[in-house]
GROMACS .gro file of N, CA and C in nm:
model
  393
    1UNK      N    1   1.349   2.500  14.255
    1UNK     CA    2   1.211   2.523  14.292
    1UNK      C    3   1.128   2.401  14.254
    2UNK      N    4   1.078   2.369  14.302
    2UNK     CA    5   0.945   2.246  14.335
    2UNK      C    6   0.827   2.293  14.304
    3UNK      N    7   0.739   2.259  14.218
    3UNK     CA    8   0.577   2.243  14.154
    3UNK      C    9   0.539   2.080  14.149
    4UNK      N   10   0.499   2.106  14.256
    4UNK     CA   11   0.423   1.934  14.322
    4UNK      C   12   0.538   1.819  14.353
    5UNK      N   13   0.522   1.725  14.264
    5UNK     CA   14   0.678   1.644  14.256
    5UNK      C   15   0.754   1.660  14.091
    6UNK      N   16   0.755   1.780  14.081
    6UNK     CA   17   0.802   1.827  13.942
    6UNK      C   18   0.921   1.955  14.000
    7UNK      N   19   0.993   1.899  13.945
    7UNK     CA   20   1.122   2.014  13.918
    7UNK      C   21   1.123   2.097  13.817
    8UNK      N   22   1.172   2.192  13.834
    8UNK     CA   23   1.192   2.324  13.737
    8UNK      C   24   1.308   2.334  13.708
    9UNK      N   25   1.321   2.319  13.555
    9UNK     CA   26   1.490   2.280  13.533
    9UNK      C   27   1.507   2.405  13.425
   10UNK      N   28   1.629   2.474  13.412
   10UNK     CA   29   1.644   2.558  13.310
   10UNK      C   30   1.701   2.508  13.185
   11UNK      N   31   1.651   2.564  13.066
   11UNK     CA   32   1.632   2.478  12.913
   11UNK      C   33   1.776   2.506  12.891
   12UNK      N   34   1.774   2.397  12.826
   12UNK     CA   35   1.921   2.412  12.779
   12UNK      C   36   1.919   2.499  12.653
   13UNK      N   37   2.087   2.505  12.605
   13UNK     CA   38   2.083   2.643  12.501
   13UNK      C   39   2.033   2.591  12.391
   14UNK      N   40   1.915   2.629  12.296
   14UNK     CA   41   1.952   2.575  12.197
   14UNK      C   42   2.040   2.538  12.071
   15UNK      N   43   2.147   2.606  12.063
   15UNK     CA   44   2.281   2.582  11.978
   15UNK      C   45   2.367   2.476  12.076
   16UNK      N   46   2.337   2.418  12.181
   16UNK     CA   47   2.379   2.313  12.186
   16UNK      C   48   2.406   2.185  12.251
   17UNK      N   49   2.196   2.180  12.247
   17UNK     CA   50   2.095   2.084  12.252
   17UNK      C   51   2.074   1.999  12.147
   18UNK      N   52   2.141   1.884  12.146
   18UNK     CA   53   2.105   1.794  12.005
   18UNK      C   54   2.001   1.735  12.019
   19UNK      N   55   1.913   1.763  12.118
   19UNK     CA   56   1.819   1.712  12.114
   19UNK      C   57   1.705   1.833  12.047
   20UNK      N   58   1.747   1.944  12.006
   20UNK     CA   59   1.647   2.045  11.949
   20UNK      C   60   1.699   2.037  11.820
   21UNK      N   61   1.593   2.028  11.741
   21UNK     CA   62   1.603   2.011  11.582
   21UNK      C   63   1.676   2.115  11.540
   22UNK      N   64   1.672   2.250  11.586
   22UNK     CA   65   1.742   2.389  11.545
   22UNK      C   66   1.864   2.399  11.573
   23UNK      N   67   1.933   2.262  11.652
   23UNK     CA   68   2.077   2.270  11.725
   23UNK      C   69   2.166   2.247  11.584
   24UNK      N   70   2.277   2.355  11.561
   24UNK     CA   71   2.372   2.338  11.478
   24UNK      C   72   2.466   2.188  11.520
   25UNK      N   73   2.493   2.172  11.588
   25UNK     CA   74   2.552   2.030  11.640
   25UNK      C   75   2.509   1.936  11.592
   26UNK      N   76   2.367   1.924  11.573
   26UNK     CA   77   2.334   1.810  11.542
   26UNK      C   78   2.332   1.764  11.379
   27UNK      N   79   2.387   1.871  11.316
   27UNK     CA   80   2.414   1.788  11.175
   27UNK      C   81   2.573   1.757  11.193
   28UNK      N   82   2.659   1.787  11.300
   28UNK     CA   83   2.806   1.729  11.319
   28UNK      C   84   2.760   1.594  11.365
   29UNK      N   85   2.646   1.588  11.459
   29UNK     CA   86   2.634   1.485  11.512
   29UNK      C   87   2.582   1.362  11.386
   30UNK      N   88   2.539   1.380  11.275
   30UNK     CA   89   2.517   1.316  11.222
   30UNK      C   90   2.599   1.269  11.112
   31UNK      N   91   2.702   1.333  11.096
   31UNK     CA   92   2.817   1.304  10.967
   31UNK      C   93   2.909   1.232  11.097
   32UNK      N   94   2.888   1.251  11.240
   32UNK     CA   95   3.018   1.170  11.296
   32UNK      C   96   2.914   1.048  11.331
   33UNK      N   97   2.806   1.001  11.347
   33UNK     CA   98   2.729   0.890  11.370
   33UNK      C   99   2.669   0.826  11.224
   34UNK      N  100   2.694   0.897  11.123
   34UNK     CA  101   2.690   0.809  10.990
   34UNK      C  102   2.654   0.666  11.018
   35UNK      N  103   2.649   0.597  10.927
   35UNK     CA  104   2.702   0.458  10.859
   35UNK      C  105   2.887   0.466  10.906
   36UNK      N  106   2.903   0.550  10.755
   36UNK     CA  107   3.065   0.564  10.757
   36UNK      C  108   3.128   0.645  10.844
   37UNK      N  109   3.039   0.789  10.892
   37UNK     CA  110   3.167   0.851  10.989
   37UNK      C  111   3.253   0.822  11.083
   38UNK      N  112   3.180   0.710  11.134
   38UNK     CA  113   3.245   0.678  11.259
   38UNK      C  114   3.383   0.613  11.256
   39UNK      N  115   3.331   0.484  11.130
   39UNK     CA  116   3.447   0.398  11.083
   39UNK      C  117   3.564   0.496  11.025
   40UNK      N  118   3.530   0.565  10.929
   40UNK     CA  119   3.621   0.697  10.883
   40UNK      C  120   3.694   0.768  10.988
   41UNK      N  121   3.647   0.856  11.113
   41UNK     CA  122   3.735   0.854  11.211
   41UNK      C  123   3.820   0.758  11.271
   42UNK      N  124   3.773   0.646  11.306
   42UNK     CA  125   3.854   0.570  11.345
   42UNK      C  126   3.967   0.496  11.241
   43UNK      N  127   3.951   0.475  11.100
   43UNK     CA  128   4.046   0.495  11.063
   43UNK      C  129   4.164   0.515  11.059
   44UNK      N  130   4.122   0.703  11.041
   44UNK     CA  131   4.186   0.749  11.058
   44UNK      C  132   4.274   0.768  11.177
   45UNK      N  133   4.279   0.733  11.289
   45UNK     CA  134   4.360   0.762  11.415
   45UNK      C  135   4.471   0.725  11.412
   46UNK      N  136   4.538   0.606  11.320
   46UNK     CA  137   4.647   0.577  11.334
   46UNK      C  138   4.746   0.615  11.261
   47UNK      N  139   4.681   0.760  11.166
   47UNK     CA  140   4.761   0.838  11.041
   47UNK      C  141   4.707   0.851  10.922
   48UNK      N  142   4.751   0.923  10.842
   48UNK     CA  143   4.680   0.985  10.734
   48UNK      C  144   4.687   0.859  10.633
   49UNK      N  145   4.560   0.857  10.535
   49UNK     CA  146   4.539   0.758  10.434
   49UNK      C  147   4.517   0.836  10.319
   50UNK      N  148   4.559   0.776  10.211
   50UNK     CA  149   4.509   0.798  10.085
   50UNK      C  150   4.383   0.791  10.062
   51UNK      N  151   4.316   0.803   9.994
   51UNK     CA  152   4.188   0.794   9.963
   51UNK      C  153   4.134   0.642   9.907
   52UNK      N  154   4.222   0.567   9.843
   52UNK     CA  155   4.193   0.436   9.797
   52UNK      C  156   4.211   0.321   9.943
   53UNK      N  157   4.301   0.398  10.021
   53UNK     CA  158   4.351   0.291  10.063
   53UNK      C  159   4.257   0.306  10.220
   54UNK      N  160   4.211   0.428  10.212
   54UNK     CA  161   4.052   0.426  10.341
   54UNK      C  162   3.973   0.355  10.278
   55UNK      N  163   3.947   0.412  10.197
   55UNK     CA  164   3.822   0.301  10.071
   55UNK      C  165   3.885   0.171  10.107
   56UNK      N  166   3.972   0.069  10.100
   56UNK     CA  167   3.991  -0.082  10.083
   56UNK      C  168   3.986  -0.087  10.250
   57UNK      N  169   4.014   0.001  10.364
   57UNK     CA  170   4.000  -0.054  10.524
   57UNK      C  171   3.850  -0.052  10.550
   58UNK      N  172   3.798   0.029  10.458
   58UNK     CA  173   3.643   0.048  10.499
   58UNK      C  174   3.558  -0.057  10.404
   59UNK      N  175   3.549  -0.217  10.477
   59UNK     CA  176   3.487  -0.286  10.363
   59UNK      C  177   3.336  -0.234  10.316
   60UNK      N  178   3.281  -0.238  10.217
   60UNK     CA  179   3.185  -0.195  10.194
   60UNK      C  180   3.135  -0.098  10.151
   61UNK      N  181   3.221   0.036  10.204
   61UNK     CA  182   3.178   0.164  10.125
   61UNK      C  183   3.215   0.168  10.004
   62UNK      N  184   3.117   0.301   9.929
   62UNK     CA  185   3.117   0.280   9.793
   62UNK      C  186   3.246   0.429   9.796
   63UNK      N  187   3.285   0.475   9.675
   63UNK     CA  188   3.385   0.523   9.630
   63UNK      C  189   3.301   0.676   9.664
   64UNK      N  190   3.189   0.709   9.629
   64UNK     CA  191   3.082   0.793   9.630
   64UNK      C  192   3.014   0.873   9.751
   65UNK      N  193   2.979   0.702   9.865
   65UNK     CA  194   2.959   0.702   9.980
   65UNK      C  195   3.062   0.773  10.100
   66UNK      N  196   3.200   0.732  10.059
   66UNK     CA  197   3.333   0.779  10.079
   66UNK      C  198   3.386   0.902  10.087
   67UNK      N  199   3.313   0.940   9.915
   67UNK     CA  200   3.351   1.135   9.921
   67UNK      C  201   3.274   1.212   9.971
   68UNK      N  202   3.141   1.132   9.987
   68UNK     CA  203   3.006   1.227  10.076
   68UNK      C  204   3.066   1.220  10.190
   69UNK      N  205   3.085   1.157  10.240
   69UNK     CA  206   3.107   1.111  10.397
   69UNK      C  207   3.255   1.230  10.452
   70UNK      N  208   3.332   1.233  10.354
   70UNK     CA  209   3.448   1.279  10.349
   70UNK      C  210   3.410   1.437  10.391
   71UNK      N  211   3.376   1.450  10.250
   71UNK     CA  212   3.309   1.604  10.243
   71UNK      C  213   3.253   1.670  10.339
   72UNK      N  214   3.142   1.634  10.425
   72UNK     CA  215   3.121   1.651  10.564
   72UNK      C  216   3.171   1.664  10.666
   73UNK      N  217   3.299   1.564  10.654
   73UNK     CA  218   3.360   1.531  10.767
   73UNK      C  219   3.487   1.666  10.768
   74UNK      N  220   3.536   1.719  10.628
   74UNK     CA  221   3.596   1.781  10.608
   74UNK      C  222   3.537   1.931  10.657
   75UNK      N  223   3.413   1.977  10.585
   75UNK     CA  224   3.324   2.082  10.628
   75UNK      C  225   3.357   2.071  10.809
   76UNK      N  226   3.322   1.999  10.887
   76UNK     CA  227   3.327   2.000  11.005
   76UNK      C  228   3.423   2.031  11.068
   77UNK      N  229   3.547   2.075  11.007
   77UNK     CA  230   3.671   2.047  11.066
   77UNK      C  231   3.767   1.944  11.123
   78UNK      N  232   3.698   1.800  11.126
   78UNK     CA  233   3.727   1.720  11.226
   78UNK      C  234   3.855   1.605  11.127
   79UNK      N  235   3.844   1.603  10.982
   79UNK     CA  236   3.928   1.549  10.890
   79UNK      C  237   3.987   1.690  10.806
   80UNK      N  238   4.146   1.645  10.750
   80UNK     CA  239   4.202   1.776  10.659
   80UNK      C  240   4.235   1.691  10.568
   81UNK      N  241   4.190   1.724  10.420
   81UNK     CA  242   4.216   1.701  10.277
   81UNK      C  243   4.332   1.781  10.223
   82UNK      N  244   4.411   1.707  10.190
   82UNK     CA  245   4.564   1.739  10.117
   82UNK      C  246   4.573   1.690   9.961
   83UNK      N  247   4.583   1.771   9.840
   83UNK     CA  248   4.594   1.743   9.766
   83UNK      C  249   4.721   1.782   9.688
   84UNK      N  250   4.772   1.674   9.680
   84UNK     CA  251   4.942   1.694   9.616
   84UNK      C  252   4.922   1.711   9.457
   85UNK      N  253   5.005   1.821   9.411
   85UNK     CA  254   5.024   1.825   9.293
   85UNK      C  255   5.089   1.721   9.205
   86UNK      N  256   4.975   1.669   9.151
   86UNK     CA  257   5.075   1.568   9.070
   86UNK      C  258   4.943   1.474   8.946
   87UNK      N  259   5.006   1.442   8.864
   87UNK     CA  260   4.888   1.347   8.796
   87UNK      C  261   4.932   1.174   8.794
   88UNK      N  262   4.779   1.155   8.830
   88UNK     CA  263   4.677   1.229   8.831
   88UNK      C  264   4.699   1.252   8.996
   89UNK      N  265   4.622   1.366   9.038
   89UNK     CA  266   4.605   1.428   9.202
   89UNK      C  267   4.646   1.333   9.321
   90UNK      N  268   4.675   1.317   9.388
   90UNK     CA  269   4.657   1.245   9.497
   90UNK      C  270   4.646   1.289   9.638
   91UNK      N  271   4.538   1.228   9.673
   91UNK     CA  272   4.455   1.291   9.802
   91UNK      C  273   4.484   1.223   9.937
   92UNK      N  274   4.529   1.253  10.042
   92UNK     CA  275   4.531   1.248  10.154
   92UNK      C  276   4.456   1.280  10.218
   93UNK      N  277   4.396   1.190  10.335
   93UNK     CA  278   4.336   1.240  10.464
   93UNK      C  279   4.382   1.226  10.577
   94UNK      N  280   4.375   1.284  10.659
   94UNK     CA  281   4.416   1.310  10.745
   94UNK      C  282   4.314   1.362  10.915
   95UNK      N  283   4.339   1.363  11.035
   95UNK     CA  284   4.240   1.371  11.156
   95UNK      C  285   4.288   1.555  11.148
   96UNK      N  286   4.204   1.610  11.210
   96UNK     CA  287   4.302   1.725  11.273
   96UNK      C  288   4.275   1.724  11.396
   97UNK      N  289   4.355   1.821  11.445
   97UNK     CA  290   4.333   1.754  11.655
   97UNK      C  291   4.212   1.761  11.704
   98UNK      N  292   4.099   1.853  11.630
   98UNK     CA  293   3.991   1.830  11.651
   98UNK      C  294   3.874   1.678  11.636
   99UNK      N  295   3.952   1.626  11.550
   99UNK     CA  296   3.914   1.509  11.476
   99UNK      C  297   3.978   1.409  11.604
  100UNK      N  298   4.113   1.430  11.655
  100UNK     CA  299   4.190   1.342  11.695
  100UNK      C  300   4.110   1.310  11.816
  101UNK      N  301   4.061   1.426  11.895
  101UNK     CA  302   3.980   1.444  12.018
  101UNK      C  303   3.880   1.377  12.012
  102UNK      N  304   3.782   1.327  11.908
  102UNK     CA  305   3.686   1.266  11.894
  102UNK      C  306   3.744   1.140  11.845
  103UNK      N  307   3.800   1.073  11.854
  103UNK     CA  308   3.844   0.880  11.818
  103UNK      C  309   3.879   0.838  11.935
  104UNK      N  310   3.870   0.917  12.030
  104UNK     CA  311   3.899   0.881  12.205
  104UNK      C  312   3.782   0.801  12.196
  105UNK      N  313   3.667   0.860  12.241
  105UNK     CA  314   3.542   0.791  12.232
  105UNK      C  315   3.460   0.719  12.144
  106UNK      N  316   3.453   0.758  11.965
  106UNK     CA  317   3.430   0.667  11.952
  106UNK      C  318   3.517   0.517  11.950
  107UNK      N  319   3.624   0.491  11.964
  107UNK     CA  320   3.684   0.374  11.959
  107UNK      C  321   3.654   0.349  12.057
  108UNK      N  322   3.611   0.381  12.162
  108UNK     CA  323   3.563   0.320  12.323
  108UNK      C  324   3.400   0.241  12.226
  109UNK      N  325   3.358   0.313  12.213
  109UNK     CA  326   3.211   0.280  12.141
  109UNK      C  327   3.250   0.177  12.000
  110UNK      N  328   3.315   0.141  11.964
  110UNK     CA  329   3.353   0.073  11.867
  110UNK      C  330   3.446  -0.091  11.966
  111UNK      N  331   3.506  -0.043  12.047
  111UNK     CA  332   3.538  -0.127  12.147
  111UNK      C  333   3.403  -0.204  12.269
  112UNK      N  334   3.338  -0.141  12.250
  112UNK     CA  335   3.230  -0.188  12.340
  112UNK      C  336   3.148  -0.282  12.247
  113UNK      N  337   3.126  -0.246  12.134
  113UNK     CA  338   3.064  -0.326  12.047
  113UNK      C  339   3.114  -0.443  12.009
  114UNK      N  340   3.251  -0.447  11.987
  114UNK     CA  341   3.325  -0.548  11.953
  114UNK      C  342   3.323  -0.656  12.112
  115UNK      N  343   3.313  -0.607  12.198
  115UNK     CA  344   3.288  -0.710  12.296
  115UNK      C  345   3.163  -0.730  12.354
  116UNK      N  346   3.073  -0.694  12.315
  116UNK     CA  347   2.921  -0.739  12.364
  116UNK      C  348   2.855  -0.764  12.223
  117UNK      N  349   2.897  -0.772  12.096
  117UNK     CA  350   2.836  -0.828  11.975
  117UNK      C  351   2.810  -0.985  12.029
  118UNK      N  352   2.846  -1.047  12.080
  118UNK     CA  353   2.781  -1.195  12.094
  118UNK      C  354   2.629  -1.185  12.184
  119UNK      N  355   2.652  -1.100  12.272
  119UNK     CA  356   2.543  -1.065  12.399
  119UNK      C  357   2.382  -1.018  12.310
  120UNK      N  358   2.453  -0.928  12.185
  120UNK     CA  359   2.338  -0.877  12.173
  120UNK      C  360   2.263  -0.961  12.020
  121UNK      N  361   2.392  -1.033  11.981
  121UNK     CA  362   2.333  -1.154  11.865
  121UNK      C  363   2.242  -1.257  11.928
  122UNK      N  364   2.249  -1.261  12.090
  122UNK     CA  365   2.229  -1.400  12.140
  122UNK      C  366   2.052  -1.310  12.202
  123UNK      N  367   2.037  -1.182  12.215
  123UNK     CA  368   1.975  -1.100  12.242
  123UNK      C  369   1.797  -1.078  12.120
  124UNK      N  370   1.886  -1.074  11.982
  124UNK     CA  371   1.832  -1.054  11.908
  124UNK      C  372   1.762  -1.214  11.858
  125UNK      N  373   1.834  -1.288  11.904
  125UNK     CA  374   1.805  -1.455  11.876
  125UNK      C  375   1.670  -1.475  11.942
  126UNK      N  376   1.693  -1.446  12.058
  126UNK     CA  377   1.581  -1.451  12.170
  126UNK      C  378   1.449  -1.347  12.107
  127UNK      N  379   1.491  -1.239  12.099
  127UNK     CA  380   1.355  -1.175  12.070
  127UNK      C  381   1.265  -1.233  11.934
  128UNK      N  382   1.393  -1.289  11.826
  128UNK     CA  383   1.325  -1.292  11.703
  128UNK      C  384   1.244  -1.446  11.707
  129UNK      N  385   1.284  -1.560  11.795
  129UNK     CA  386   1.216  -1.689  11.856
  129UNK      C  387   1.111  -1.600  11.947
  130UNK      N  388   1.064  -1.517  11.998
  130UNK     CA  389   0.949  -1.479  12.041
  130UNK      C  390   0.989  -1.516  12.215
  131UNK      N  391   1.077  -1.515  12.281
  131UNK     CA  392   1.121  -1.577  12.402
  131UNK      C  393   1.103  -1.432  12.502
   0.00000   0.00000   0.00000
């Protein structure tokens, strides 16, 4: 239906509209668009890591930053925490296929970046010379 040159569109649901503040999605959407979530999924895609040894692929995160990030990611379903009996503990992570389903895309998005990072350094050059 048509009102002038305006369309009448039906609202989307809100449970899962990330664009509505009330959308449950959108706090998944924000532990997988982190700083770290993203890198943390991707990671992970090529098999389960210890916990030190995500910490040393992920330059920069803190040990802290790591278990927050974790913790979320775990809550979400999208990573599974394994803790082997033993001292002291040792922790595994791991994708679960839910997790696995989502490193399709972001590594496309992590791949896109890695090949237009010169475009948008040469981008940001220009704006910050005032051009």
């Amino acid at each position: 239906m048509e009102v002038g040159n305006l369309e009448t569109r039906e609202l989307p649901d809100p449970l899962s509209d990330a664009f509505n503040s009330d959308c449950p999605g959108r706090e998944v959407f924000t532990h997988v668009t982190s700083r770290w979530g993203m890198l943390i999924m991707v990671a992970l895609r090529d098999g389960p890591l210890r916990f030190y040894l995500l910490r040393d692929r992920i330059g920069g995160i803190s040990e802290k930053m790591l278990s927050q990030s974790l913790r979320g990611l775990v809550r979400d379903g999208l990573v599974h925490r394994e803790v082997e009996p033993s001292v002291p503990p040792k922790v595994t992570y791991s994708l679960t296929s839910l997790g696995t389903g989502l490193t399709g895309p972001l590594g496309s998005l992590l791949g896109w970046i890695a090949e237009h990072t010169l475009e948008v350094m040469a981008a940001q050059e220009r704006h910050d010379a005032g051009l």
